[in-house]
Amino acid sequence: MAILITGGAGYIGSHTMVELLEAGRELVVVDNFLNSKPESLERVKKITGKNFKFYEVDLLDYDALDKVFCENDIDSCIHFAGLKAVGESCAKPLLYYHNNITGTLNLCEIMQKHGAKRIVFSSSATVYGKPASVPITEDFPLSTTNPYGETKLMIERILKDLHAADNEWSVSVLRYFNPIGAHKSGLIGEDPQGIPNNLLPYITQVASGKRECLSVFGNDYNTPDGTGVRDYIHVVDLAKAHLKAIERAETVTGIEYFNVGTGIGYSVLDIVHAYEKATGIKINYKIVDRRPGDIDECYANPEKAYNVLGWRAENNIEDMCRDSYNWQLKNPNGYGD
Ligand code: NAD
Ligand code: WQD
């Protein structure tokens, strides 16, 4: 039996594929390269020496996705495919709702039809909105501040209703905190298009000389040094959480939610300093205004993932910074054209 990976060519999908292939799993992968390149899949093959079936399919194309299920024995799915840029989601809400929600509805409908009722879904800490306190546990109230976050929360609700209607489903909702870093080989990593939205890709481009100076968005937050605090998690640790989640899903039905973070909060300036320490490169930065919508602090209580999945993060912040830089050095233009 195979695991369907949607969005496998993307940043987290490609790292997860490596872990699953190395664990001997059979994979069928779909992606439409909306935000990725075919080269990432070639790199996954290079790292693992293993192969998998790939379909260039858009989740919005019901018939093409149905055909993937007809041609393969798929019993479970790890669902990464979706658009993820917060700012773009405010400018193009319909694109985000259509792609993320309709794509997931198609997927679930087809899974149900083929009796494949196991899904691991990529949710986000964004569903906690502006948390009243930290660390965050899975039972915190949910709310969102932008259309991207709204799609994650809506999909969580869709999956909850799906399980309520048919309790043969096994649903694992993984709420990722801030994934960074890259595979140690330097062959796969994050390949943002244009100016990076997120902190680590931006710092990495400053370190490599591609950009002059990091803008630190505000130093008047209610945090120890005034800059925003987040829970950064190594993408390889995150990838390993998916293997644990799928192993568990094979033995139980039900719906469970898991925070996937380290439980440690670092400020923007902590990250700048950790990056400098890990690479020996000075990061130029300046303090600018806050970015609209940003919150003071967000970090996980990841105990449930440890107690139920037996998973915990192993890499520290310097590992994450070093591996990001290694990827950038080896691939100055990402996966290229
Ligand atoms: P990514 O953009 O690198 O990967 C997503 C992949 O999905 C891309 O390869 C893209 O081409 C594909 N895709 C998008 N729409 C599709 C469609 N309609 N049909 C087929 N393929 C489609 O993003 P990522 O960082 O790897 O994130 C993976 C998932 O994790 C996303 O759902 C994202 O919302 C979620 N997530 C990411 C982060 C993060 O900071 N990276 C944090 C929390 C949650
Ligand atoms: C981290 C910190 C910024 C860039 C986003 C999404 C979230 C999730 C993860 C998908 C903040 C500061 C950033 C810069 C800066 N994605 N910063 N200068 O906003 O915590 O989370 O990615 O689900 O939904 O919102 O991540 O990396 O953008 O920012 O000072 O150039 O770095 O203000 O404090 P964020 P980020």
Short mmCIF file of C-alpha atoms and ligand atoms in Angstrom, two decimals:
data_model
loop_
_atom_site.label_atom_id
_atom_site.label_comp_id
_atom_site.label_asym_id
_atom_site.label_seq_id
_atom_site.Cartn_x
_atom_site.Cartn_y
_atom_site.Cartn_z
CA MET A 1 0.00 0.00 0.00
CA ALA A 2 1.21 3.50 -0.80
CA ILE A 3 1.05 6.84 0.98
CA LEU A 4 -0.11 9.75 -1.19
CA ILE A 5 1.97 12.87 -0.66
CA THR A 6 0.28 16.04 -1.91
CA GLY A 7 2.66 18.98 -2.38
CA GLY A 8 5.67 16.68 -2.19
CA ALA A 9 7.89 18.96 -4.26
CA GLY A 10 7.59 21.74 -1.68
CA TYR A 11 9.84 22.61 1.22
CA ILE A 12 8.34 20.42 3.95
CA GLY A 13 6.99 17.77 1.58
CA SER A 14 10.40 17.05 0.06
CA HIS A 15 12.05 16.68 3.49
CA THR A 16 9.24 14.39 4.63
CA MET A 17 9.59 12.26 1.50
CA VAL A 18 13.24 11.65 2.40
CA GLU A 19 12.30 10.39 5.88
CA LEU A 20 9.50 8.18 4.56
CA LEU A 21 11.57 6.70 1.73
CA GLU A 22 14.42 6.01 4.13
CA ALA A 23 11.92 4.20 6.36
CA GLY A 24 11.06 1.99 3.37
CA ARG A 25 7.64 3.48 2.60
CA GLU A 26 6.06 3.36 -0.86
CA LEU A 27 5.04 6.84 -2.01
CA VAL A 28 2.84 8.31 -4.71
CA VAL A 29 3.40 12.03 -5.08
CA VAL A 30 1.27 14.77 -6.62
CA ASP A 31 2.21 18.41 -7.13
CA ASN A 32 1.37 21.05 -9.72
CA PHE A 33 4.60 23.05 -9.10
CA LEU A 34 2.61 26.13 -8.19
CA ASN A 35 5.30 26.99 -5.66
CA SER A 36 8.06 24.47 -6.33
CA LYS A 37 10.26 22.93 -9.00
CA PRO A 38 10.61 19.37 -10.32
CA GLU A 39 14.30 19.47 -9.39
CA SER A 40 13.45 19.07 -5.69
CA LEU A 41 12.03 15.62 -6.46
CA GLU A 42 15.21 14.66 -8.34
CA ARG A 43 17.19 15.68 -5.27
CA VAL A 44 15.01 13.51 -3.04
CA LYS A 45 15.89 10.56 -5.29
CA LYS A 46 19.57 11.49 -5.09
CA ILE A 47 19.58 11.62 -1.28
CA THR A 48 17.67 8.39 -0.76
CA GLY A 49 18.62 6.35 -3.84
CA LYS A 50 14.93 5.44 -3.97
CA ASN A 51 12.16 6.03 -6.45
CA PHE A 52 8.47 6.88 -6.27
CA LYS A 53 5.58 7.50 -8.62
CA PHE A 54 4.93 11.14 -9.47
CA TYR A 55 1.91 12.83 -11.07
CA GLU A 56 1.88 16.49 -12.10
CA VAL A 57 -1.67 17.05 -10.93
CA ASP A 58 -3.56 20.02 -9.54
CA LEU A 59 -5.82 19.10 -6.62
CA LEU A 60 -8.44 21.30 -8.24
CA ASP A 61 -8.60 18.80 -11.13
CA TYR A 62 -10.96 16.20 -9.65
CA ASP A 63 -10.73 13.69 -12.49
CA ALA A 64 -6.94 13.75 -12.66
CA LEU A 65 -6.71 13.20 -8.91
CA ASP A 66 -9.27 10.43 -9.03
CA LYS A 67 -7.16 8.72 -11.70
CA VAL A 68 -4.17 8.72 -9.34
CA PHE A 69 -6.25 6.73 -6.85
CA CYS A 70 -7.55 4.39 -9.57
CA GLU A 71 -4.01 3.58 -10.71
CA ASN A 72 -2.48 3.03 -7.25
CA ASP A 73 -3.22 1.25 -3.98
CA ILE A 74 -3.30 4.30 -1.74
CA ASP A 75 -4.48 3.87 1.83
CA SER A 76 -3.33 7.13 3.41
CA CYS A 77 -2.33 10.66 2.59
CA ILE A 78 -0.05 13.35 3.95
CA HIS A 79 -1.60 16.55 2.69
CA PHE A 80 0.91 19.41 2.27
CA ALA A 81 -0.41 20.98 -0.93
CA GLY A 82 -1.60 24.52 -0.44
CA LEU A 83 -0.62 28.15 -0.81
CA LYS A 84 1.03 29.60 2.29
CA ALA A 85 1.98 33.29 1.98
CA VAL A 86 0.07 35.38 4.52
CA GLY A 87 0.47 38.72 2.69
CA GLU A 88 -0.52 37.25 -0.67
CA SER A 89 -3.57 35.66 0.94
CA CYS A 90 -4.78 39.13 2.01
CA ALA A 91 -4.31 40.45 -1.54
CA LYS A 92 -5.80 37.36 -3.25
CA PRO A 93 -8.24 35.77 -0.80
CA LEU A 94 -10.28 33.98 -3.46
CA LEU A 95 -7.18 32.30 -4.85
CA TYR A 96 -6.30 31.04 -1.37
CA TYR A 97 -9.80 29.87 -0.45
CA HIS A 98 -10.25 28.15 -3.79
CA ASN A 99 -6.86 26.47 -3.92
CA ASN A 100 -6.63 25.38 -0.29
CA ILE A 101 -10.26 24.59 0.47
CA THR A 102 -11.52 23.24 -2.85
CA GLY A 103 -8.30 21.26 -3.27
CA THR A 104 -8.84 19.64 0.14
CA LEU A 105 -12.54 18.96 -0.52
CA ASN A 106 -11.64 17.19 -3.76
CA LEU A 107 -8.95 15.19 -2.01
CA CYS A 108 -11.19 14.09 0.87
CA GLU A 109 -14.06 13.21 -1.42
CA ILE A 110 -11.80 11.04 -3.57
CA MET A 111 -10.15 9.43 -0.55
CA GLN A 112 -13.58 8.59 0.87
CA LYS A 113 -14.68 7.13 -2.46
CA HIS A 114 -11.61 4.87 -2.61
CA GLY A 115 -11.80 3.86 1.05
CA ALA A 116 -8.52 5.59 1.93
CA LYS A 117 -9.49 7.14 5.24
CA ARG A 118 -6.20 8.12 6.83
CA ILE A 119 -4.97 11.67 6.54
CA VAL A 120 -2.19 13.72 8.10
CA PHE A 121 -2.83 17.41 7.52
CA SER A 122 -0.37 20.33 7.53
CA SER A 123 -1.94 22.88 9.79
CA SER A 124 -0.22 25.79 11.43
CA ALA A 125 0.26 27.60 14.72
CA THR A 126 -1.50 30.44 12.91
CA VAL A 127 -4.81 28.82 14.01
CA TYR A 128 -4.08 30.02 17.57
CA GLY A 129 -4.37 33.65 16.39
CA LYS A 130 -3.01 35.93 19.09
CA PRO A 131 -2.63 33.48 22.00
CA ALA A 132 -3.53 34.77 25.46
CA SER A 133 -0.41 33.15 26.92
CA VAL A 134 2.54 30.93 26.03
CA PRO A 135 3.42 28.08 25.75
CA ILE A 136 0.44 27.06 23.66
CA THR A 137 -1.33 23.73 24.19
CA GLU A 138 -3.62 22.10 21.64
CA ASP A 139 -6.77 23.03 23.56
CA PHE A 140 -6.18 26.80 23.29
CA PRO A 141 -8.97 28.80 21.62
CA LEU A 142 -8.70 29.03 17.84
CA SER A 143 -8.94 32.17 15.72
CA THR A 144 -7.21 33.65 12.71
CA THR A 145 -6.07 37.02 11.45
CA ASN A 146 -5.75 36.48 7.68
CA PRO A 147 -7.27 34.43 4.83
CA TYR A 148 -4.37 31.96 4.79
CA GLY A 149 -4.94 31.16 8.47
CA GLU A 150 -8.67 31.01 7.82
CA THR A 151 -8.11 28.26 5.21
CA LYS A 152 -6.13 26.22 7.75
CA LEU A 153 -8.84 26.57 10.36
CA MET A 154 -11.61 25.78 7.87
CA ILE A 155 -9.80 22.65 6.75
CA GLU A 156 -9.41 21.57 10.37
CA ARG A 157 -13.18 21.97 10.75
CA ILE A 158 -13.89 20.07 7.55
CA LEU A 159 -11.74 17.18 8.78
CA LYS A 160 -13.48 17.24 12.16
CA ASP A 161 -16.91 17.02 10.52
CA LEU A 162 -15.70 14.31 8.17
CA HIS A 163 -14.57 12.19 11.11
CA ALA A 164 -17.78 12.92 13.04
CA ALA A 165 -19.83 11.63 10.11
CA ASP A 166 -17.67 8.54 9.49
CA ASN A 167 -15.56 7.38 12.40
CA GLU A 168 -13.52 5.01 10.24
CA TRP A 169 -11.41 8.08 9.41
CA SER A 170 -8.07 8.58 11.11
CA VAL A 171 -7.17 12.27 11.05
CA SER A 172 -3.94 13.74 12.43
CA VAL A 173 -3.72 17.51 12.39
CA LEU A 174 -0.14 18.69 12.78
CA ARG A 175 0.12 22.34 13.77
CA TYR A 176 3.58 23.41 12.69
CA PHE A 177 5.32 26.30 14.39
CA ASN A 178 8.13 27.97 12.35
CA PRO A 179 9.94 25.43 10.16
CA ILE A 180 13.46 26.43 9.12
CA GLY A 181 16.75 24.76 8.18
CA ALA A 182 17.46 22.23 5.48
CA HIS A 183 18.57 18.63 4.96
CA LYS A 184 22.18 18.12 6.06
CA SER A 185 23.20 17.08 2.54
CA GLY A 186 22.49 20.62 1.32
CA LEU A 187 20.60 19.06 -1.59
CA ILE A 188 17.10 20.16 -0.53
CA GLY A 189 15.95 23.28 1.29
CA GLU A 190 13.61 26.24 1.18
CA ASP A 191 13.53 27.99 -2.20
CA PRO A 192 11.45 31.16 -1.83
CA GLN A 193 10.55 33.02 -5.01
CA GLY A 194 11.39 36.74 -5.01
CA ILE A 195 11.89 38.62 -1.76
CA PRO A 196 11.53 36.19 1.15
CA ASN A 197 8.57 36.83 3.48
CA ASN A 198 9.97 34.81 6.34
CA LEU A 199 12.81 35.58 8.70
CA LEU A 200 15.25 32.73 8.07
CA PRO A 201 15.31 32.83 4.29
CA TYR A 202 15.83 36.59 4.53
CA ILE A 203 18.74 36.29 6.99
CA THR A 204 20.26 33.57 4.82
CA GLN A 205 20.20 35.89 1.81
CA VAL A 206 21.82 38.68 3.85
CA ALA A 207 24.51 36.22 4.98
CA SER A 208 25.24 35.22 1.40
CA GLY A 209 25.42 38.83 0.21
CA LYS A 210 22.27 38.61 -1.90
CA ARG A 211 20.54 41.23 0.27
CA GLU A 212 22.11 44.10 2.20
CA CYS A 213 20.32 44.31 5.47
CA LEU A 214 17.62 42.57 7.48
CA SER A 215 14.68 44.74 8.53
CA VAL A 216 13.70 43.73 12.06
CA PHE A 217 9.97 44.34 12.27
CA GLY A 218 9.59 46.18 15.58
CA ASN A 219 11.48 46.19 18.89
CA ASP A 220 8.61 47.30 21.10
CA TYR A 221 6.88 43.96 21.55
CA ASN A 222 6.15 42.61 24.99
CA THR A 223 9.16 40.24 24.88
CA PRO A 224 12.54 40.20 26.69
CA ASP A 225 14.37 42.20 23.97
CA GLY A 226 11.30 43.77 22.33
CA THR A 227 11.51 41.73 19.10
CA GLY A 228 9.01 39.01 18.16
CA VAL A 229 9.44 35.56 19.71
CA ARG A 230 8.74 32.34 17.78
CA ASP A 231 9.26 28.59 18.03
CA TYR A 232 11.66 27.67 15.20
CA ILE A 233 11.80 24.00 14.33
CA HIS A 234 14.27 22.16 12.09
CA VAL A 235 12.47 20.97 8.97
CA VAL A 236 14.05 17.50 9.33
CA ASP A 237 12.63 17.17 12.86
CA LEU A 238 9.28 18.29 11.47
CA ALA A 239 9.55 15.73 8.67
CA LYS A 240 10.16 12.97 11.24
CA ALA A 241 6.96 13.93 13.07
CA HIS A 242 5.04 12.95 9.91
CA LEU A 243 6.50 9.45 9.95
CA LYS A 244 5.42 9.06 13.59
CA ALA A 245 1.97 10.45 12.78
CA ILE A 246 1.44 8.07 9.87
CA GLU A 247 2.65 5.09 11.93
CA ARG A 248 0.15 5.94 14.63
CA ALA A 249 -2.65 6.59 12.12
CA GLU A 250 -2.18 3.02 10.88
CA THR A 251 -3.21 1.68 14.28
CA VAL A 252 -6.03 4.01 15.36
CA THR A 253 -9.04 5.89 14.06
CA GLY A 254 -10.13 9.24 15.48
CA ILE A 255 -9.01 12.83 15.15
CA GLU A 256 -6.05 14.26 17.04
CA TYR A 257 -4.27 17.61 17.01
CA PHE A 258 -0.55 17.98 17.65
CA ASN A 259 1.69 20.97 18.15
CA VAL A 260 4.92 20.42 16.27
CA GLY A 261 7.48 22.77 17.75
CA THR A 262 10.45 22.66 20.10
CA GLY A 263 8.82 24.43 23.03
CA ILE A 264 11.53 27.11 22.99
CA GLY A 265 10.87 30.71 21.99
CA TYR A 266 13.62 32.75 20.30
CA SER A 267 13.44 36.44 19.49
CA VAL A 268 14.42 37.88 16.12
CA LEU A 269 17.65 39.16 17.65
CA ASP A 270 18.35 35.75 19.24
CA ILE A 271 18.10 34.29 15.75
CA VAL A 272 20.40 36.93 14.27
CA HIS A 273 23.00 36.14 16.94
CA ALA A 274 22.60 32.36 16.60
CA TYR A 275 23.06 32.72 12.85
CA GLU A 276 26.22 34.76 13.33
CA LYS A 277 27.56 32.17 15.78
CA ALA A 278 26.76 29.21 13.53
CA THR A 279 28.22 30.74 10.37
CA GLY A 280 30.80 33.28 11.55
CA ILE A 281 29.12 35.89 9.31
CA LYS A 282 27.92 39.29 10.54
CA ILE A 283 24.25 39.95 9.79
CA ASN A 284 23.48 43.62 9.13
CA TYR A 285 20.13 44.63 10.49
CA LYS A 286 18.05 47.70 11.22
CA ILE A 287 14.95 48.12 13.34
CA VAL A 288 11.89 49.22 11.36
CA ASP A 289 8.15 49.46 12.06
CA ARG A 290 6.13 46.45 13.10
CA ARG A 291 4.71 44.28 10.31
CA PRO A 292 0.90 44.47 10.44
CA GLY A 293 -0.68 41.34 11.91
CA ASP A 294 2.44 40.14 13.77
CA ILE A 295 2.09 38.97 17.37
CA ASP A 296 4.46 39.27 20.32
CA GLU A 297 5.10 35.65 21.19
CA CYS A 298 4.21 32.24 19.87
CA TYR A 299 5.72 28.99 21.06
CA ALA A 300 4.46 25.49 21.62
CA ASN A 301 3.99 23.16 24.46
CA PRO A 302 4.99 20.07 22.41
CA GLU A 303 4.38 17.49 25.19
CA LYS A 304 1.40 15.86 23.52
CA ALA A 305 3.47 14.99 20.44
CA TYR A 306 6.02 13.35 22.75
CA ASN A 307 3.48 11.51 24.90
CA VAL A 308 1.28 10.26 22.04
CA LEU A 309 3.60 10.07 19.02
CA GLY A 310 6.91 9.54 20.79
CA TRP A 311 8.29 12.48 18.83
CA ARG A 312 10.43 15.35 19.96
CA ALA A 313 12.68 17.83 18.16
CA GLU A 314 16.39 16.99 18.25
CA ASN A 315 18.14 19.83 16.43
CA ASN A 316 19.00 23.07 18.19
CA ILE A 317 18.91 26.60 16.85
CA GLU A 318 22.53 26.55 15.72
CA ASP A 319 21.94 23.33 13.76
CA MET A 320 19.01 25.05 12.06
CA CYS A 321 21.04 28.17 11.16
CA ARG A 322 24.04 26.15 9.97
CA ASP A 323 21.92 23.89 7.77
CA SER A 324 20.07 26.85 6.22
CA TYR A 325 23.35 28.45 5.32
CA ASN A 326 24.80 25.21 3.98
CA TRP A 327 21.81 24.90 1.63
CA GLN A 328 22.20 28.52 0.50
CA LEU A 329 25.95 28.14 -0.10
CA LYS A 330 25.48 25.01 -2.18
CA ASN A 331 22.48 26.41 -4.07
CA PRO A 332 22.87 30.19 -4.41
CA ASN A 333 19.92 30.26 -6.81
CA GLY A 334 17.84 27.62 -5.07
CA TYR A 335 16.77 24.89 -7.48
CA GLY A 336 17.50 27.25 -10.39
CA ASP A 337 15.36 27.46 -13.49
P1 NAD B 1 5.55 24.88 -0.24
O1 NAD B 1 4.87 25.98 -0.97
O2 NAD B 1 7.01 24.75 -0.34
O3 NAD B 1 4.90 23.47 -0.64
C1 NAD B 1 3.55 23.34 -0.99
C2 NAD B 1 3.49 22.52 -2.26
O4 NAD B 1 2.12 22.36 -2.65
C3 NAD B 1 4.21 23.20 -3.43
O5 NAD B 1 5.09 22.27 -4.03
C4 NAD B 1 3.07 23.57 -4.38
O6 NAD B 1 3.48 23.56 -5.73
C5 NAD B 1 2.03 22.53 -4.06
N1 NAD B 1 0.65 22.93 -4.35
C6 NAD B 1 0.02 24.06 -3.96
N2 NAD B 1 -1.24 24.07 -4.43
C7 NAD B 1 -1.42 22.89 -5.12
C8 NAD B 1 -2.51 22.31 -5.83
N3 NAD B 1 -3.66 22.94 -5.94
N4 NAD B 1 -2.32 21.11 -6.39
C9 NAD B 1 -1.13 20.46 -6.30
N5 NAD B 1 -0.07 20.96 -5.64
C10 NAD B 1 -0.21 22.17 -5.06
O7 NAD B 1 5.10 25.01 1.29
P2 NAD B 1 5.69 24.27 2.56
O8 NAD B 1 6.43 25.27 3.36
O9 NAD B 1 6.34 23.01 2.18
O10 NAD B 1 4.33 23.99 3.34
C11 NAD B 1 3.64 22.76 3.21
C12 NAD B 1 2.33 22.86 3.97
O11 NAD B 1 2.60 23.19 5.33
C13 NAD B 1 1.39 23.95 3.46
O12 NAD B 1 0.06 23.46 3.53
C14 NAD B 1 1.59 25.08 4.44
O13 NAD B 1 0.43 25.89 4.55
C15 NAD B 1 1.85 24.33 5.72
N6 NAD B 1 2.63 25.10 6.69
C16 NAD B 1 3.82 25.65 6.31
C17 NAD B 1 4.55 26.41 7.22
C18 NAD B 1 5.83 27.08 6.82
O14 NAD B 1 6.23 28.05 7.49
N7 NAD B 1 6.52 26.66 5.77
C19 NAD B 1 4.08 26.58 8.53
C20 NAD B 1 2.86 25.98 8.88
C21 NAD B 1 2.14 25.24 7.96
C1 WQD B 2 9.16 35.49 12.33
C2 WQD B 2 9.56 36.71 13.14
C3 WQD B 2 8.64 38.77 12.31
C4 WQD B 2 10.88 38.73 8.52
C5 WQD B 2 4.69 32.80 9.34
C6 WQD B 2 3.21 32.62 9.10
C7 WQD B 2 2.72 31.41 9.85
C8 WQD B 2 3.55 30.18 9.51
C9 WQD B 2 5.01 30.43 9.67
C10 WQD B 2 2.52 29.03 7.69
C11 WQD B 2 8.41 37.68 13.37
C12 WQD B 2 10.15 38.77 12.19
C13 WQD B 2 10.37 38.41 9.76
C14 WQD B 2 11.74 39.86 8.39
C15 WQD B 2 11.51 40.24 10.77
N1 WQD B 2 3.38 29.80 8.13
N2 WQD B 2 10.67 39.16 10.87
N3 WQD B 2 12.02 40.56 9.53
O1 WQD B 2 5.19 35.48 10.89
O2 WQD B 2 5.95 33.91 12.74
O3 WQD B 2 4.90 32.99 10.73
O4 WQD B 2 5.39 31.62 8.93
O5 WQD B 2 1.62 28.51 8.29
O6 WQD B 2 1.39 31.26 9.50
O7 WQD B 2 2.53 33.78 9.57
O8 WQD B 2 7.16 33.91 10.54
O9 WQD B 2 9.42 34.10 9.60
O10 WQD B 2 7.62 35.69 8.80
O11 WQD B 2 8.53 35.93 11.12
O12 WQD B 2 11.78 40.93 11.75
O13 WQD B 2 12.20 40.21 7.31
O14 WQD B 2 10.56 37.45 12.41
O15 WQD B 2 8.16 40.04 12.67
O16 WQD B 2 8.57 38.24 14.66
P1 WQD B 2 5.76 34.18 11.29
P2 WQD B 2 8.22 34.89 9.90
#
